[in-house]
């Protein structure tokens, strides 16, 4: 288990931007994959974006492609999610997650992640 701490949520009108941050305490195989997930009321948790902690490769859910960007700092101690052109449908609790690579790759499957932050709320008003 890895202790992850998110920050940066808030309430914004549609079309605005927010940046979420996740403090990553270690750079090991346990954090080979870093992902952002979200869960809206009444919905299942879904993968939003992920980054390979070692290689820097990224992937996104179709619903956020072109609007969200996942990144990590050079020291690999922080993973950020830049969210632009926010929509009311983006309203959810957002979670940072850490997982091990599966066959050398990272996924957006919830089951591949073993450690989760406490979540940060993002609310987008219309």
PDB file of C-alpha atoms in Angstrom:
ATOM      1  CA  UNK A   1       0.000   0.000   0.000  1.00  0.00           C
ATOM      2  CA  UNK A   2       1.137   3.513  -0.882  1.00  0.00           C
ATOM      3  CA  UNK A   3      -0.262   6.597   0.821  1.00  0.00           C
ATOM      4  CA  UNK A   4      -1.496   9.050  -1.784  1.00  0.00           C
ATOM      5  CA  UNK A   5      -2.788  12.552  -1.100  1.00  0.00           C
ATOM      6  CA  UNK A   6      -4.814  14.525  -3.632  1.00  0.00           C
ATOM      7  CA  UNK A   7      -5.419  18.260  -3.712  1.00  0.00           C
ATOM      8  CA  UNK A   8      -6.834  20.886  -6.015  1.00  0.00           C
ATOM      9  CA  UNK A   9     -10.525  20.099  -6.321  1.00  0.00           C
ATOM     10  CA  UNK A  10     -13.196  22.765  -6.213  1.00  0.00           C
ATOM     11  CA  UNK A  11     -16.291  24.264  -7.799  1.00  0.00           C
ATOM     12  CA  UNK A  12     -16.104  26.052 -11.140  1.00  0.00           C
ATOM     13  CA  UNK A  13     -18.516  27.090 -13.894  1.00  0.00           C
ATOM     14  CA  UNK A  14     -18.557  25.138 -17.137  1.00  0.00           C
ATOM     15  CA  UNK A  15     -15.727  25.987 -19.488  1.00  0.00           C
ATOM     16  CA  UNK A  16     -13.245  26.748 -16.739  1.00  0.00           C
ATOM     17  CA  UNK A  17     -10.156  24.800 -15.694  1.00  0.00           C
ATOM     18  CA  UNK A  18      -8.877  23.021 -12.605  1.00  0.00           C
ATOM     19  CA  UNK A  19      -5.635  21.256 -11.797  1.00  0.00           C
ATOM     20  CA  UNK A  20      -5.530  18.279  -9.458  1.00  0.00           C
ATOM     21  CA  UNK A  21      -2.316  17.154  -7.796  1.00  0.00           C
ATOM     22  CA  UNK A  22      -1.320  13.870  -6.222  1.00  0.00           C
ATOM     23  CA  UNK A  23       1.700  13.537  -3.955  1.00  0.00           C
ATOM     24  CA  UNK A  24       3.516  10.268  -4.698  1.00  0.00           C
ATOM     25  CA  UNK A  25       5.773   9.167  -1.812  1.00  0.00           C
ATOM     26  CA  UNK A  26       7.908   6.650  -3.652  1.00  0.00           C
ATOM     27  CA  UNK A  27       9.317   5.795  -7.080  1.00  0.00           C
ATOM     28  CA  UNK A  28       9.151   2.022  -7.127  1.00  0.00           C
ATOM     29  CA  UNK A  29       7.443  -0.808  -8.935  1.00  0.00           C
ATOM     30  CA  UNK A  30       4.480  -0.215  -6.629  1.00  0.00           C
ATOM     31  CA  UNK A  31       3.916   3.146  -8.300  1.00  0.00           C
ATOM     32  CA  UNK A  32       4.830   2.089 -11.841  1.00  0.00           C
ATOM     33  CA  UNK A  33       1.385   3.180 -12.977  1.00  0.00           C
ATOM     34  CA  UNK A  34      -0.287   6.325 -11.685  1.00  0.00           C
ATOM     35  CA  UNK A  35      -3.868   6.979 -12.582  1.00  0.00           C
ATOM     36  CA  UNK A  36      -6.726   9.363 -12.029  1.00  0.00           C
ATOM     37  CA  UNK A  37     -10.196   7.926 -11.597  1.00  0.00           C
ATOM     38  CA  UNK A  38     -13.523   9.557 -10.893  1.00  0.00           C
ATOM     39  CA  UNK A  39     -16.863   8.544  -9.474  1.00  0.00           C
ATOM     40  CA  UNK A  40     -20.062  10.506  -9.829  1.00  0.00           C
ATOM     41  CA  UNK A  41     -23.097   9.842  -7.611  1.00  0.00           C
ATOM     42  CA  UNK A  42     -24.938   6.756  -8.781  1.00  0.00           C
ATOM     43  CA  UNK A  43     -22.202   5.794 -11.220  1.00  0.00           C
ATOM     44  CA  UNK A  44     -19.351   3.323 -11.187  1.00  0.00           C
ATOM     45  CA  UNK A  45     -15.805   4.568 -10.768  1.00  0.00           C
ATOM     46  CA  UNK A  46     -14.151   5.121 -14.141  1.00  0.00           C
ATOM     47  CA  UNK A  47     -10.579   5.593 -15.266  1.00  0.00           C
ATOM     48  CA  UNK A  48      -9.847   9.080 -16.575  1.00  0.00           C
ATOM     49  CA  UNK A  49      -6.122   9.168 -17.302  1.00  0.00           C
ATOM     50  CA  UNK A  50      -2.992   7.259 -16.472  1.00  0.00           C
ATOM     51  CA  UNK A  51       0.744   7.744 -16.789  1.00  0.00           C
ATOM     52  CA  UNK A  52       3.654   5.329 -16.628  1.00  0.00           C
ATOM     53  CA  UNK A  53       5.714   6.581 -13.707  1.00  0.00           C
ATOM     54  CA  UNK A  54       8.898   5.226 -15.337  1.00  0.00           C
ATOM     55  CA  UNK A  55       8.326   5.811 -19.051  1.00  0.00           C
ATOM     56  CA  UNK A  56       5.967   8.768 -19.008  1.00  0.00           C
ATOM     57  CA  UNK A  57       3.569   7.212 -21.509  1.00  0.00           C
ATOM     58  CA  UNK A  58      -0.022   8.332 -21.129  1.00  0.00           C
ATOM     59  CA  UNK A  59      -3.547   7.330 -22.028  1.00  0.00           C
ATOM     60  CA  UNK A  60      -6.977   8.869 -21.541  1.00  0.00           C
ATOM     61  CA  UNK A  61     -10.614   7.954 -21.462  1.00  0.00           C
ATOM     62  CA  UNK A  62     -12.405   9.017 -24.630  1.00  0.00           C
ATOM     63  CA  UNK A  63     -14.630  11.355 -22.638  1.00  0.00           C
ATOM     64  CA  UNK A  64     -11.690  13.562 -21.627  1.00  0.00           C
ATOM     65  CA  UNK A  65      -9.326  13.321 -24.590  1.00  0.00           C
ATOM     66  CA  UNK A  66      -8.251  16.749 -25.772  1.00  0.00           C
ATOM     67  CA  UNK A  67      -9.421  18.397 -22.546  1.00  0.00           C
ATOM     68  CA  UNK A  68      -7.466  16.697 -19.754  1.00  0.00           C
ATOM     69  CA  UNK A  69      -3.710  16.266 -19.489  1.00  0.00           C
ATOM     70  CA  UNK A  70      -1.906  14.022 -17.020  1.00  0.00           C
ATOM     71  CA  UNK A  71       1.703  14.802 -16.168  1.00  0.00           C
ATOM     72  CA  UNK A  72       4.394  14.259 -13.577  1.00  0.00           C
ATOM     73  CA  UNK A  73       7.160  16.490 -12.318  1.00  0.00           C
ATOM     74  CA  UNK A  74      10.803  15.746 -13.070  1.00  0.00           C
ATOM     75  CA  UNK A  75      11.353  14.335  -9.581  1.00  0.00           C
ATOM     76  CA  UNK A  76       8.337  12.055 -10.076  1.00  0.00           C
ATOM     77  CA  UNK A  77       6.952  13.080  -6.709  1.00  0.00           C
ATOM     78  CA  UNK A  78       3.777  14.681  -8.021  1.00  0.00           C
ATOM     79  CA  UNK A  79       1.273  13.596 -10.628  1.00  0.00           C
ATOM     80  CA  UNK A  80      -1.081  16.268 -11.915  1.00  0.00           C
ATOM     81  CA  UNK A  81      -4.297  16.259 -13.888  1.00  0.00           C
ATOM     82  CA  UNK A  82      -4.896  19.483 -15.804  1.00  0.00           C
ATOM     83  CA  UNK A  83      -8.590  19.722 -16.652  1.00  0.00           C
ATOM     84  CA  UNK A  84      -9.661  22.266 -19.246  1.00  0.00           C
ATOM     85  CA  UNK A  85     -13.042  23.065 -20.785  1.00  0.00           C
ATOM     86  CA  UNK A  86     -14.791  21.443 -17.872  1.00  0.00           C
ATOM     87  CA  UNK A  87     -18.371  20.251 -18.331  1.00  0.00           C
ATOM     88  CA  UNK A  88     -21.105  19.522 -15.792  1.00  0.00           C
ATOM     89  CA  UNK A  89     -20.657  15.820 -16.651  1.00  0.00           C
ATOM     90  CA  UNK A  90     -17.131  16.057 -15.209  1.00  0.00           C
ATOM     91  CA  UNK A  91     -18.620  16.575 -11.752  1.00  0.00           C
ATOM     92  CA  UNK A  92     -17.366  13.736  -9.559  1.00  0.00           C
ATOM     93  CA  UNK A  93     -15.048  12.715  -6.772  1.00  0.00           C
ATOM     94  CA  UNK A  94     -11.608  12.332  -8.297  1.00  0.00           C
ATOM     95  CA  UNK A  95      -9.137   9.780  -6.972  1.00  0.00           C
ATOM     96  CA  UNK A  96      -5.438   9.316  -7.503  1.00  0.00           C
ATOM     97  CA  UNK A  97      -4.328   5.684  -7.666  1.00  0.00           C
ATOM     98  CA  UNK A  98      -1.095   3.715  -7.828  1.00  0.00           C
ATOM     99  CA  UNK A  99      -0.607   0.344  -9.438  1.00  0.00           C
ATOM    100  CA  UNK A 100       1.977  -2.080 -10.741  1.00  0.00           C
ATOM    101  CA  UNK A 101       2.510  -2.530 -14.450  1.00  0.00           C
ATOM    102  CA  UNK A 102       0.772  -5.554 -15.960  1.00  0.00           C
ATOM    103  CA  UNK A 103       2.932  -7.215 -18.611  1.00  0.00           C
ATOM    104  CA  UNK A 104       4.948  -4.014 -18.762  1.00  0.00           C
ATOM    105  CA  UNK A 105       2.014  -1.733 -19.458  1.00  0.00           C
ATOM    106  CA  UNK A 106      -0.355   0.450 -17.490  1.00  0.00           C
ATOM    107  CA  UNK A 107      -4.096   0.357 -17.869  1.00  0.00           C
ATOM    108  CA  UNK A 108      -7.156   2.313 -16.839  1.00  0.00           C
ATOM    109  CA  UNK A 109      -8.680  -0.730 -15.185  1.00  0.00           C
ATOM    110  CA  UNK A 110      -9.573  -0.116 -11.564  1.00  0.00           C
ATOM    111  CA  UNK A 111      -8.575  -3.679 -10.644  1.00  0.00           C
ATOM    112  CA  UNK A 112      -4.951  -3.004 -11.657  1.00  0.00           C
ATOM    113  CA  UNK A 113      -4.532  -0.334  -8.956  1.00  0.00           C
ATOM    114  CA  UNK A 114      -3.822  -1.202  -5.334  1.00  0.00           C
ATOM    115  CA  UNK A 115      -3.547   2.139  -3.531  1.00  0.00           C
ATOM    116  CA  UNK A 116      -6.002   5.017  -3.541  1.00  0.00           C
ATOM    117  CA  UNK A 117      -6.092   8.533  -2.234  1.00  0.00           C
ATOM    118  CA  UNK A 118      -8.973   9.911  -0.207  1.00  0.00           C
ATOM    119  CA  UNK A 119     -10.424  11.746  -3.185  1.00  0.00           C
ATOM    120  CA  UNK A 120     -11.022  15.384  -4.041  1.00  0.00           C
ATOM    121  CA  UNK A 121     -14.364  16.766  -5.177  1.00  0.00           C
ATOM    122  CA  UNK A 122     -14.769  18.518  -8.518  1.00  0.00           C
ATOM    123  CA  UNK A 123     -18.062  20.267  -9.169  1.00  0.00           C
ATOM    124  CA  UNK A 124     -18.821  21.941 -12.491  1.00  0.00           C
ATOM    125  CA  UNK A 125     -21.904  24.123 -12.724  1.00  0.00           C
ATOM    126  CA  UNK A 126     -23.806  24.837 -15.927  1.00  0.00           C
TER     127      UNK A 126
END
